[in-house]
Short mmCIF file of C-alpha atoms and ligand atoms in Angstrom, two decimals:
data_model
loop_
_atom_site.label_atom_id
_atom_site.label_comp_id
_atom_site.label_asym_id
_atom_site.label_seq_id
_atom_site.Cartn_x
_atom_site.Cartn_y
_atom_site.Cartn_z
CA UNK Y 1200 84.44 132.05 185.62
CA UNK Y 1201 85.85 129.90 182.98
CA UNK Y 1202 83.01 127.20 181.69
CA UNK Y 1203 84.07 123.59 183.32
CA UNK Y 1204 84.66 122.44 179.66
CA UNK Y 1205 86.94 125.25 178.86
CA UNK Y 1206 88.67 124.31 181.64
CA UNK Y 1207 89.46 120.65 180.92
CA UNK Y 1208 90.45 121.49 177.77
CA UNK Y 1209 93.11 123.94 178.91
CA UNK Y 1210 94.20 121.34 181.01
CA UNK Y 1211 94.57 119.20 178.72
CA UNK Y 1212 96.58 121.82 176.71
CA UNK Y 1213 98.64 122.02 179.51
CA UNK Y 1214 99.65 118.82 180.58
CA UNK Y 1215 100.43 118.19 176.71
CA UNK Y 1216 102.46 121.34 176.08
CA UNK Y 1217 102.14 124.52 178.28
CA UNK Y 1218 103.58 126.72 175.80
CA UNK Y 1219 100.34 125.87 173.05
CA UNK Y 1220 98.45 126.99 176.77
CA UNK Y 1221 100.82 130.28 176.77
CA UNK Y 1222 99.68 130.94 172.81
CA UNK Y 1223 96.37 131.23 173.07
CA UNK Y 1224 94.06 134.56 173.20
CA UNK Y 1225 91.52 135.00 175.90
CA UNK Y 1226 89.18 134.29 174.11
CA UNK Y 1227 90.92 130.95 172.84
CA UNK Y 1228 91.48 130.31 176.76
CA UNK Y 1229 88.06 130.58 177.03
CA UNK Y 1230 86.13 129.11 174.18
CA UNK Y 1231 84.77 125.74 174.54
CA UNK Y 1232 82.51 123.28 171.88
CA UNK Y 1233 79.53 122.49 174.04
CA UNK Y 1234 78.65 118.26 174.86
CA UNK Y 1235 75.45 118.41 175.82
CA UNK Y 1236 73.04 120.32 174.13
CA UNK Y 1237 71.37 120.43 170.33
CA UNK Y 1238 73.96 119.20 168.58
CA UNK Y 1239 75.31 116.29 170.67
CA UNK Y 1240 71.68 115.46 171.37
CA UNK Y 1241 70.52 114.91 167.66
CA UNK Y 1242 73.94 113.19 167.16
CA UNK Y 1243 72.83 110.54 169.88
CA UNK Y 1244 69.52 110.44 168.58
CA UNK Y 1245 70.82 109.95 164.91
CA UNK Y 1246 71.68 106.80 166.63
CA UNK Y 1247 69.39 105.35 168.42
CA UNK Y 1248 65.97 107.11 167.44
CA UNK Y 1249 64.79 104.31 165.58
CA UNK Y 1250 61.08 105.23 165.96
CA UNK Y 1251 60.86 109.16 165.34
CA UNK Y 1252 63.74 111.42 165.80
CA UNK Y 1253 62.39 114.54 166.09
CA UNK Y 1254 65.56 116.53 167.67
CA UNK Y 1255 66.70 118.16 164.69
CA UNK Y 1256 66.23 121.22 163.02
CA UNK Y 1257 65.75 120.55 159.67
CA UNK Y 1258 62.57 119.19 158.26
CA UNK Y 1259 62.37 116.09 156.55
CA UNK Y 1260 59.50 113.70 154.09
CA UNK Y 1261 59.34 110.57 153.18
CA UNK Y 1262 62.92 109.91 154.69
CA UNK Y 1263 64.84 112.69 153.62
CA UNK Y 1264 65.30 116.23 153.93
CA UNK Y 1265 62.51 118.43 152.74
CA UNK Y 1266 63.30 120.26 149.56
CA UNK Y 1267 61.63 122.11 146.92
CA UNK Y 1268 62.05 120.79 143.40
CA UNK Y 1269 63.23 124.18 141.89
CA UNK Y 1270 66.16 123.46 143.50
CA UNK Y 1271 66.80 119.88 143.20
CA UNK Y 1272 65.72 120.14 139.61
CA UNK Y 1273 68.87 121.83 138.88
CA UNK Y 1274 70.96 119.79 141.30
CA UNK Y 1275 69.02 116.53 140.52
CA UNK Y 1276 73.21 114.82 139.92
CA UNK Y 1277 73.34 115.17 143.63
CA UNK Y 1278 70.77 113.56 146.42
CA UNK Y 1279 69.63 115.69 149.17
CA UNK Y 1280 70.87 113.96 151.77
CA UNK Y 1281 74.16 115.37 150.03
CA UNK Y 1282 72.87 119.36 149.75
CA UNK Y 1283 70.39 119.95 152.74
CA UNK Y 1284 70.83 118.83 156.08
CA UNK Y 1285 73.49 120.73 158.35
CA UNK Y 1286 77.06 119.69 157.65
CA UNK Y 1287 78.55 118.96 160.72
CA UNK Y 1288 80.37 121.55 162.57
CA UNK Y 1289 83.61 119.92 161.67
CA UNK Y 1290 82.57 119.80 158.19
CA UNK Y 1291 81.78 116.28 155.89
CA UNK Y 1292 83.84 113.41 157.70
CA UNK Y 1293 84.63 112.18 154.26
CA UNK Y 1294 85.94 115.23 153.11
CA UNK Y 1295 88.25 115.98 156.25
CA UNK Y 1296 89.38 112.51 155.72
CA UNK Y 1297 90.29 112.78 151.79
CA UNK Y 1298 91.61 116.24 152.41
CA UNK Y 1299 94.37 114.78 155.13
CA UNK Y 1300 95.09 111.74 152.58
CA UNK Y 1301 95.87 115.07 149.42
CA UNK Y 1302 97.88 117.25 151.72
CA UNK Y 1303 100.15 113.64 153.07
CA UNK Y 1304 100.61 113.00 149.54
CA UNK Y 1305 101.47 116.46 148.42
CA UNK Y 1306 103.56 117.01 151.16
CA UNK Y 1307 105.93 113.61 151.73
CA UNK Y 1308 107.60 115.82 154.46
CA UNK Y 1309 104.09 115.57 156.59
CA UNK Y 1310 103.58 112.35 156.08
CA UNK Y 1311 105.09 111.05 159.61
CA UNK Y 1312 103.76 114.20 161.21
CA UNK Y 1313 101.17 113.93 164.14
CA UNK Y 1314 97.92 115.98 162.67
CA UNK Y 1315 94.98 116.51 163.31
CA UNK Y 1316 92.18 116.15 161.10
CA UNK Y 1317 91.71 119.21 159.04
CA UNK Y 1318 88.57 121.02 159.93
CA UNK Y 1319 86.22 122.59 157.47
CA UNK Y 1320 86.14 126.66 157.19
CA UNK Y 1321 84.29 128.99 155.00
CA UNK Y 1322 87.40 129.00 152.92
CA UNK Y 1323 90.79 130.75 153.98
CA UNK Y 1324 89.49 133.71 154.89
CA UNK Y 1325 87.94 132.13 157.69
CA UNK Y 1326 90.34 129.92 158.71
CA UNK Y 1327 92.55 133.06 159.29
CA UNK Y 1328 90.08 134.09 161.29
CA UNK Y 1329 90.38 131.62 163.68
CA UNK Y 1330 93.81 131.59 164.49
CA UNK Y 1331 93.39 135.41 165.26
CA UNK Y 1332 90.26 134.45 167.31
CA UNK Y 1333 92.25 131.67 169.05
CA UNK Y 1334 95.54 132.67 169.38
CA UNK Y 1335 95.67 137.03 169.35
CA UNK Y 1336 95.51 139.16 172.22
CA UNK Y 1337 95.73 142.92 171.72
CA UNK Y 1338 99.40 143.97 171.62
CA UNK Y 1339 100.61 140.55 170.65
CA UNK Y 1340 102.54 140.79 167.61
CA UNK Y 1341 101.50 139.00 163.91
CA UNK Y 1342 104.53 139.08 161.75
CA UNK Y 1343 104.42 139.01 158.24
CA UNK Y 1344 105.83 140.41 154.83
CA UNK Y 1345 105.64 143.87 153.21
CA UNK Y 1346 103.67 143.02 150.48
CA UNK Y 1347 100.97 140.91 151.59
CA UNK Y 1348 97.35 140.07 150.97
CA UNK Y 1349 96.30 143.49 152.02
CA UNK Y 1350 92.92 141.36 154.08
CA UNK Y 1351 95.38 140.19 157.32
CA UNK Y 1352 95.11 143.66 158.62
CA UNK Y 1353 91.68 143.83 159.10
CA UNK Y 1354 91.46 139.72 160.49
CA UNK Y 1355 94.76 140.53 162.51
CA UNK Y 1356 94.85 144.15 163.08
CA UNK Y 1357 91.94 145.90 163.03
CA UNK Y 1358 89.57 142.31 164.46
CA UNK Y 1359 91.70 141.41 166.77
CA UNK Y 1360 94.11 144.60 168.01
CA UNK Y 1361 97.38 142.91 167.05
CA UNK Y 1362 100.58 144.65 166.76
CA UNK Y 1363 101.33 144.17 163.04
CA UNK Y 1364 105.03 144.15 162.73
CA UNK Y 1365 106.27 143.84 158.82
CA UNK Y 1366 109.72 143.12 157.65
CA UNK Y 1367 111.13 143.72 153.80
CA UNK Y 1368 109.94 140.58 151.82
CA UNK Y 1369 113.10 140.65 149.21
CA UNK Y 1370 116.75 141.41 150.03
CA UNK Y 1371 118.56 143.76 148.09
CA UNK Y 1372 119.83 140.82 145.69
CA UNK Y 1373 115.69 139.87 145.75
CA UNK Y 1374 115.96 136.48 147.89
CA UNK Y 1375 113.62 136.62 150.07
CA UNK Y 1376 114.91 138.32 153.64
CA UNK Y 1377 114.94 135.60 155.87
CA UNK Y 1378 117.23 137.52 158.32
CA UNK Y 1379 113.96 140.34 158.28
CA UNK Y 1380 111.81 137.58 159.22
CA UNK Y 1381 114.46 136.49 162.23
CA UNK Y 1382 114.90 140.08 163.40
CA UNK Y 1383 111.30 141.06 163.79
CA UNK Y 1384 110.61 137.66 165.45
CA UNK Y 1385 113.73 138.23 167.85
CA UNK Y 1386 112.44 141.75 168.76
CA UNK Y 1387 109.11 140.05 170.70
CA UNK Y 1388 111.56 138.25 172.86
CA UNK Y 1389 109.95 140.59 175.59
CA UNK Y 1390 106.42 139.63 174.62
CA UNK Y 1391 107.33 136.54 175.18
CA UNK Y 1392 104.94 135.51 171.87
CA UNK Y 1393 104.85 136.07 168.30
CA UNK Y 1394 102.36 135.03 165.42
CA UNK Y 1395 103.99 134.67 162.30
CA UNK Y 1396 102.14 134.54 158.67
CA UNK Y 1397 103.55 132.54 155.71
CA UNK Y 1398 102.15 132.80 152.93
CA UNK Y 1399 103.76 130.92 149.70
CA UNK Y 1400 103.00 131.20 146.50
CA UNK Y 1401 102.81 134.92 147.50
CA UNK Y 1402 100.07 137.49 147.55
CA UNK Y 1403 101.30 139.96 145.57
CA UNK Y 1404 104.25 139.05 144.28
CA UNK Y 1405 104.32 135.22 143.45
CA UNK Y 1406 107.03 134.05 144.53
CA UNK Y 1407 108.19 130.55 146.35
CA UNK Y 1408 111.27 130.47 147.89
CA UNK Y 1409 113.73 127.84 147.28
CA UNK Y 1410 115.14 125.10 149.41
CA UNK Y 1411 117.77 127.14 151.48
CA UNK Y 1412 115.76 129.95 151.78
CA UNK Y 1413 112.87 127.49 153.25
CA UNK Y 1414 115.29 126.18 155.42
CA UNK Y 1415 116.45 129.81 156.29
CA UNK Y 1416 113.17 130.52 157.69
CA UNK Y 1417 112.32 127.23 159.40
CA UNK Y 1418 116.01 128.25 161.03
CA UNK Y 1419 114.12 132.01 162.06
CA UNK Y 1420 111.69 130.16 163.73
CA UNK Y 1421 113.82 127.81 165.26
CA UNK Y 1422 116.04 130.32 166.82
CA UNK Y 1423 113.05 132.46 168.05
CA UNK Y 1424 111.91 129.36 169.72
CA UNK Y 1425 115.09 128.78 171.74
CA UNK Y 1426 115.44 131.48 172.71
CA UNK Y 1427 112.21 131.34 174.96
CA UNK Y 1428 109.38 132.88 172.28
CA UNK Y 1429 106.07 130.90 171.44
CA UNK Y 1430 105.47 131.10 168.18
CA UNK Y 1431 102.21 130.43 166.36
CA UNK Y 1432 103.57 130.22 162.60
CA UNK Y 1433 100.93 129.68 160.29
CA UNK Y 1434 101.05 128.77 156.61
CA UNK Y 1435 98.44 130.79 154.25
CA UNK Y 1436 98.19 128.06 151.83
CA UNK Y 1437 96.30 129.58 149.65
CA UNK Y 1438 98.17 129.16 146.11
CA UNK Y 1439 99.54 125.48 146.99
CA UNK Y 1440 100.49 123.53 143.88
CA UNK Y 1441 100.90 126.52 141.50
CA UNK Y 1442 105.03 126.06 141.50
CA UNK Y 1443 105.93 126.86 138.34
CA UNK Y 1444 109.72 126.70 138.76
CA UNK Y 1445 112.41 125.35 141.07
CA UNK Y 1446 111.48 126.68 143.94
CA UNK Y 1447 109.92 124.78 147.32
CA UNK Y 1448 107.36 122.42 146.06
CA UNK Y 1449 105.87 121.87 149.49
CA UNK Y 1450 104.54 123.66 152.40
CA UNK Y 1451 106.75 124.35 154.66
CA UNK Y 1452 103.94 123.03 157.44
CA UNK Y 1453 105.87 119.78 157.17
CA UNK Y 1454 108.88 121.52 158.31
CA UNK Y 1455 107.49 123.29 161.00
CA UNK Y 1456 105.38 120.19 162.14
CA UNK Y 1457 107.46 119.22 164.87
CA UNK Y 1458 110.53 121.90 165.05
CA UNK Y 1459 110.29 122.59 168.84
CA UNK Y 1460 108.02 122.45 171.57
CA UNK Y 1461 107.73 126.47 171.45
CA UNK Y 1462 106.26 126.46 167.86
CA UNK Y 1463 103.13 125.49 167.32
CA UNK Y 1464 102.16 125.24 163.38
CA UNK Y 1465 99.16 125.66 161.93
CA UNK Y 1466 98.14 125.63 158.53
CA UNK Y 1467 95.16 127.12 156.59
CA UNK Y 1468 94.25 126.18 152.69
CA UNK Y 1469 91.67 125.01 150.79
CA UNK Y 1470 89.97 124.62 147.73
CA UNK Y 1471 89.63 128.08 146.90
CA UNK Y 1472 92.18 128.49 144.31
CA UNK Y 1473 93.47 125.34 144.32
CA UNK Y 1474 90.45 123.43 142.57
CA UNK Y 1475 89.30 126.92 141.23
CA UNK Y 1476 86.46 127.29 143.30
CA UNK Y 1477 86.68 130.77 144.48
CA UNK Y 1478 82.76 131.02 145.39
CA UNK Y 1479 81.88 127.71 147.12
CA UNK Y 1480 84.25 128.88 150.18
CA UNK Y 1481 85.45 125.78 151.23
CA UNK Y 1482 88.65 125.44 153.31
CA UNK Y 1483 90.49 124.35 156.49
CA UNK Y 1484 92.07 124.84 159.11
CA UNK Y 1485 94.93 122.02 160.57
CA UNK Y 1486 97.70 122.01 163.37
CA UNK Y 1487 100.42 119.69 163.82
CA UNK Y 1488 101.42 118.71 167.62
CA UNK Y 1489 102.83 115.53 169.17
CA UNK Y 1490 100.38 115.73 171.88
CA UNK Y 1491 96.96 114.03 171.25
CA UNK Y 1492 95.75 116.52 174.05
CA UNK Y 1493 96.80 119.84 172.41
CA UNK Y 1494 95.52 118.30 168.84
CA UNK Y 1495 92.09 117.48 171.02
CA UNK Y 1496 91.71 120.29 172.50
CA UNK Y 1497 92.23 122.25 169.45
CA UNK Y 1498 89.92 120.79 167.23
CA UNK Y 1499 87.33 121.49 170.36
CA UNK Y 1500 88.12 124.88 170.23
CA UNK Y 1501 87.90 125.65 167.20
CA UNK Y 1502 84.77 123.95 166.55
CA UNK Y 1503 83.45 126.18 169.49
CA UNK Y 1504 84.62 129.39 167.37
CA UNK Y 1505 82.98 127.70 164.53
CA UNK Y 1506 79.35 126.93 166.30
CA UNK Y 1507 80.04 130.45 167.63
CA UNK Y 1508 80.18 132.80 164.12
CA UNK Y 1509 78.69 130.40 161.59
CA UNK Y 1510 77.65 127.35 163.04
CA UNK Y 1511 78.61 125.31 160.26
CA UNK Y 1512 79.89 125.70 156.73
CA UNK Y 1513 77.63 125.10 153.36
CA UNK Y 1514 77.08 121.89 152.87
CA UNK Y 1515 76.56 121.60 148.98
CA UNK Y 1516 80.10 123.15 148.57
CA UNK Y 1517 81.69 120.56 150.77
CA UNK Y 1518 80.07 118.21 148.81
CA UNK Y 1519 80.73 119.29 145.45
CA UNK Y 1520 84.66 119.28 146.31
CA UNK Y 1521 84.27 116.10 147.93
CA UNK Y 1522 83.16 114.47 144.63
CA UNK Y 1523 85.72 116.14 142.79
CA UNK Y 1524 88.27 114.61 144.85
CA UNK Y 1525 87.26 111.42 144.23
CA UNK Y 1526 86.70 111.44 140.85
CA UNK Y 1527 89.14 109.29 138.64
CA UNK Y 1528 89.47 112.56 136.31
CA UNK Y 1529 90.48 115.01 139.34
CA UNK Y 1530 94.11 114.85 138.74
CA UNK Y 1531 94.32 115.01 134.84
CA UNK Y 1532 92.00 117.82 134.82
CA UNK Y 1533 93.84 119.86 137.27
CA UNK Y 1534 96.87 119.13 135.66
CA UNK Y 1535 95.54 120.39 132.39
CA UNK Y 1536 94.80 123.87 134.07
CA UNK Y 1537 98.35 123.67 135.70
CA UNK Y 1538 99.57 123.52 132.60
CA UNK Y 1539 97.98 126.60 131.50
CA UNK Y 1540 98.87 128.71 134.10
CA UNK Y 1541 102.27 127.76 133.54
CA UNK Y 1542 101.89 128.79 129.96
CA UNK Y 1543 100.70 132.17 130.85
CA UNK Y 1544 103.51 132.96 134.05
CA UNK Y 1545 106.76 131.49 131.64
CA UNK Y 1546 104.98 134.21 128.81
CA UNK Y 1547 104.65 137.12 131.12
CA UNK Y 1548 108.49 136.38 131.88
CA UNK Y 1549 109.21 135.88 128.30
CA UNK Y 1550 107.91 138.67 127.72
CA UNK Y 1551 109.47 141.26 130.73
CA UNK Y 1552 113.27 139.68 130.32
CA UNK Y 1553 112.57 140.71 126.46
CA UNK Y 1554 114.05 143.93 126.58
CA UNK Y 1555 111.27 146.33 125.67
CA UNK Y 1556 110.24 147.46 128.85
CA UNK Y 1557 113.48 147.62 131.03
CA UNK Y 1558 113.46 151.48 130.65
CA UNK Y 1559 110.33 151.62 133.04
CA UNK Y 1560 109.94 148.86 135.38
CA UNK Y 1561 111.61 145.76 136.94
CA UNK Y 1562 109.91 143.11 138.62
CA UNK Y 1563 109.49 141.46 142.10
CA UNK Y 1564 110.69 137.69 141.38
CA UNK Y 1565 108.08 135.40 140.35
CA UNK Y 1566 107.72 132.03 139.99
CA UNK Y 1567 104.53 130.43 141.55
CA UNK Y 1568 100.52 131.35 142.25
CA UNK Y 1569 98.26 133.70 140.39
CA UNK Y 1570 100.18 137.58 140.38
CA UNK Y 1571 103.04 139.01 139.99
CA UNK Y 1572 104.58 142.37 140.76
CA UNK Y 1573 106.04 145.23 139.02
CA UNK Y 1574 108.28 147.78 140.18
CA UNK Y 1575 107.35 151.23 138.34
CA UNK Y 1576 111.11 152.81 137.96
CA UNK Y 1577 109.18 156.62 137.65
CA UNK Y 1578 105.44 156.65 137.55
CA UNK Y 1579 102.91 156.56 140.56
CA UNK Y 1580 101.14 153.33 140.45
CA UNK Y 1581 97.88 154.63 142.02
CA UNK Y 1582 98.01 157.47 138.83
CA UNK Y 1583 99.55 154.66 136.35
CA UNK Y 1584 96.66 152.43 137.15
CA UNK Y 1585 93.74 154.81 137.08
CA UNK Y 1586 95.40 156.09 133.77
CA UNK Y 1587 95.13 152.60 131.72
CA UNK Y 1588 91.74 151.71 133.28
CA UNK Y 1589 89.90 154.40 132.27
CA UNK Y 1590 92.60 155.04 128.68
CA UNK Y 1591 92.95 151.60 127.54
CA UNK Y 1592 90.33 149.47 130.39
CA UNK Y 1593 93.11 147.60 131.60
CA UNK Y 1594 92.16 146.64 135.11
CA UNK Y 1595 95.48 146.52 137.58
CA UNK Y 1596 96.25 146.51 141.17
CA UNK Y 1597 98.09 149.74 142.61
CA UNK Y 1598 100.33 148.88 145.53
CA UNK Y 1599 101.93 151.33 147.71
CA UNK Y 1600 103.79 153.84 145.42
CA UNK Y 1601 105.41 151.90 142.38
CA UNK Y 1602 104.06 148.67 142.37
CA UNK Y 1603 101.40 147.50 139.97
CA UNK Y 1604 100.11 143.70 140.80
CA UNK Y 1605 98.93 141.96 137.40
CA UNK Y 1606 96.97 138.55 137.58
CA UNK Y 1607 98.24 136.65 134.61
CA UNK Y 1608 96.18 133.79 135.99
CA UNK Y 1609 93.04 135.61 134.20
CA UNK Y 1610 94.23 136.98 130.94
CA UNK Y 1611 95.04 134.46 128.24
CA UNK Y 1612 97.96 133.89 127.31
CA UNK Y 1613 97.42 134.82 123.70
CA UNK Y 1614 96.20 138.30 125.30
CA UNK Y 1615 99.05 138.70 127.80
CA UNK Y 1616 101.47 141.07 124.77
CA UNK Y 1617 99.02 143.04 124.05
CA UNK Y 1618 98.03 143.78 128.43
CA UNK Y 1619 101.67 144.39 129.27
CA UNK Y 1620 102.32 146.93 126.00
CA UNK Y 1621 99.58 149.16 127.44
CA UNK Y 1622 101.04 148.90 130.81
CA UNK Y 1623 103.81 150.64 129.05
CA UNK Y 1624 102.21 152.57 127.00
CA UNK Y 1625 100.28 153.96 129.80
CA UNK Y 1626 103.64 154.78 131.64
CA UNK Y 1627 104.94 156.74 128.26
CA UNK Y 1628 101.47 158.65 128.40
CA UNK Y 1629 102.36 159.88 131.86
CA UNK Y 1630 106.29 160.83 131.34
CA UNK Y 1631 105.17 162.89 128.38
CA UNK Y 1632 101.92 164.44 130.16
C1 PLP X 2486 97.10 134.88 150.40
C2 PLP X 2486 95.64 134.68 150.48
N1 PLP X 2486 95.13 134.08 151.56
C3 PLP X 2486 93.81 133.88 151.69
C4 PLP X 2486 92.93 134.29 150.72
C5 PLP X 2486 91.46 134.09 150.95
O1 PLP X 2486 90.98 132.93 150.42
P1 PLP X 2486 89.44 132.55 150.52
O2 PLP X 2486 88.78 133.16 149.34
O3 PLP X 2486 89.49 131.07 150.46
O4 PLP X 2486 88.90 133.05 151.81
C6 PLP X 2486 93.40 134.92 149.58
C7 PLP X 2486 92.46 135.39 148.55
O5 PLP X 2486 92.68 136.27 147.78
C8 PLP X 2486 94.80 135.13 149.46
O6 PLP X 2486 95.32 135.73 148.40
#
């Protein structure tokens, strides 16, 4: 027996879009945010308990939250009202608020878009998590790239029993395969349902694509909708910002905002790597839909997986980001670190389209985010990378058979020659073994 809440809230999904009805899991069919119990009670009483409000469960003195003064010694720029209590389930009002307002003005193509209000997740990782909680059955398929962040198997597969179905990321002339994306989406046209997983700047490789391939893939999607699939296309955010070339400057969330009634897009960032803040785990999760019903019903939902696995996020982090985005300096300082992460990708390519390593590798196009690929012409990668680790202490990332993922975004760039020459030197220890 569904809950009565559950229930409204499908209906309400339904009478605003039955497809968004047909997307989600069981479990996202059956999840509800409860209205009357601890939380809505102490929300009431936050109210109108002018006397003693005692519904809480926190513990407060003199007016604010209890705290010991080894911690608010070292935190003493913040007040507790700010650190200890609860954030709401939702996460910080304030934040969700000032979050919307940076992705509207980073993205000029969402700014007529019908959004909700992003909610707060313990970073990407978790919002992830929710879509597969919300949206994947066993068996339903979650499409997404060959080279991918390696974690969406376990959240997708292995959590959640999904049918991971991968297509090549590059063409043979190393655009990325658009028409891979449309054929593995056109092959669920008996399931009736597909998930699909952008994820741009990407995980391994770094690459953006440009306008017509963004419009290539918003044209996949398209198509698979027509012809009678409900897709759930979600944007991994992650990277966002870190466009170091001409490639899409924007997420392609804006696109996908409102491109059929069969599509419903959601999109997952946060501050992670964006405001290089890899630790505080502060991100969130936001879908685009015309119908104030689907967006409500949603947002209840997900705050019901929420209250369900972690009951609410940190609430320092939320805070500490908040302030950052509000502070006149924000932009200028993240601007400064854009800069040097620009420095260090434009060296790394400098430094492969030199000449002196074209005997044993190419590379996977690059052009955005923290990595980028390369494609080991005749070494292992697994044996190339234990080889320089433990020969030279060069830390790498083995993928597959011959490709070796290097973060440029933490070597300097000063340092960068000197990494990519023992790459290759490693490789020359290995042909001559
Ligand atoms: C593509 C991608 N998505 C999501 C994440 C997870 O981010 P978070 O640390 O915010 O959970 C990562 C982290 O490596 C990533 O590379």
């Amino acid at each position: 027996m569904l809950n009565s809440l559950a229930e409204q809230l499908n209906e309400g999904v339904k009478s605003g879009n039955p497809h968004v009805y047909d997307m989600l899991s069981t479990l996202g069919k059956e999840i509800y945010f409860p209205k009357e119990g601890i939380l809505s009670q102490s929300a009431e009483a936050s109210g109108h308990a002018k006397k003693y409000n005692a519904t809480i469960g926190i513990a407060t003195e003199g007016g604010i939250p209890m705290h010991l003064d080894v911690i608010q010694s070292k935190l003493s720029a913040f007040q507790p009202k700010d650190l200890y209590p609860y954030a709401p389930p939702a996460g910080k009002p304030e934040l969700r608020t000032a979050w919307l307002a940076k992705m509207r003005e980073e993205n000029p193509s969402l700014r007529e878009k019908s959004l909700s209000s992003p909610i707060v997740t313990n970073a990407l990782t978790h919002g992830l998590s929710i879509v597969a909680d919300l949206f994947v059955n066993e068996g339903d398929a979650v499409i997404y790239p060959d080279k991918n962040w390696e974690n969406y198997e376990l959240t997708f597969g292995i959590r959640r029993h999904a049918e991971i179905v991968n297509y090549p990321l590059f063409t043979e002339e190393m655009t990325f395969n658009s028409q891979g994306l449309r054929e593995a989406l056109l092959a669920q046209k008996d399931k009736g349902k597909a998930i699909v997983i952008l994820n741009f700047p990407n995980n391994p490789t770094g690459y953006t694509p440009g306008l017509k391939e963004g419009n290539e893939i918003v044209a996949a999607v398209k198509e698979a909708a027509e012809a009678g699939i409900n897709v759930v296309v979600v944007t991994d955010d992650a990277y966002f910002g870190l466009f170091f070339e001409d490639s899409l400057k924007e997420s392609l969330f804006g696109k996908l905002a409102d491109l059929h009634p069969r599509v419903l897009a959601v999109k997952v960032d946060g501050a992670t790597k964006e405001e290089f803040v890899w630790g505080f785990r502060v991100g969130f999760i936001t879908y685009a839909s015309d119908s104030k019903e689907v967006i409500h019903a949603l947002e209840q939902k997900t705050l019901g997986i929420i209250r369900a696995t972690i009951s609410s996020g940190a609430h320092p982090s939320q805070t500490f980001v908040l302030e950052a985005l509000k502070s006149p300096e924000f932009h200028a300082q993240k601007e400064e670190k854009f800069q040097i992460m620009k420095g260090r990708a434009n060296k790394v390519k400098t430094l492969l389209d030199s000449g002196k390593y074209t005997d044993v590798w190419e590379y996977y196009p690059f052009n955005s985010g923290y990595f980028m690929c390369l494609k080991l012409k005749d070494v292992n990668a697994e044996e190339l990378r234990t080889h320089i680790l433990h020969q030279y202490g060069v830390g790498t990332i083995a993928l597959g058979d011959h490709d070796l993922r290097v973060a440029f975004s933490c070597i300097e760039e000063e340092y960068l020659e000197e990494l990519f020459d023992l790459v290759y030197q490693g490789i020359q220890d290995l042909k001559n073994k």
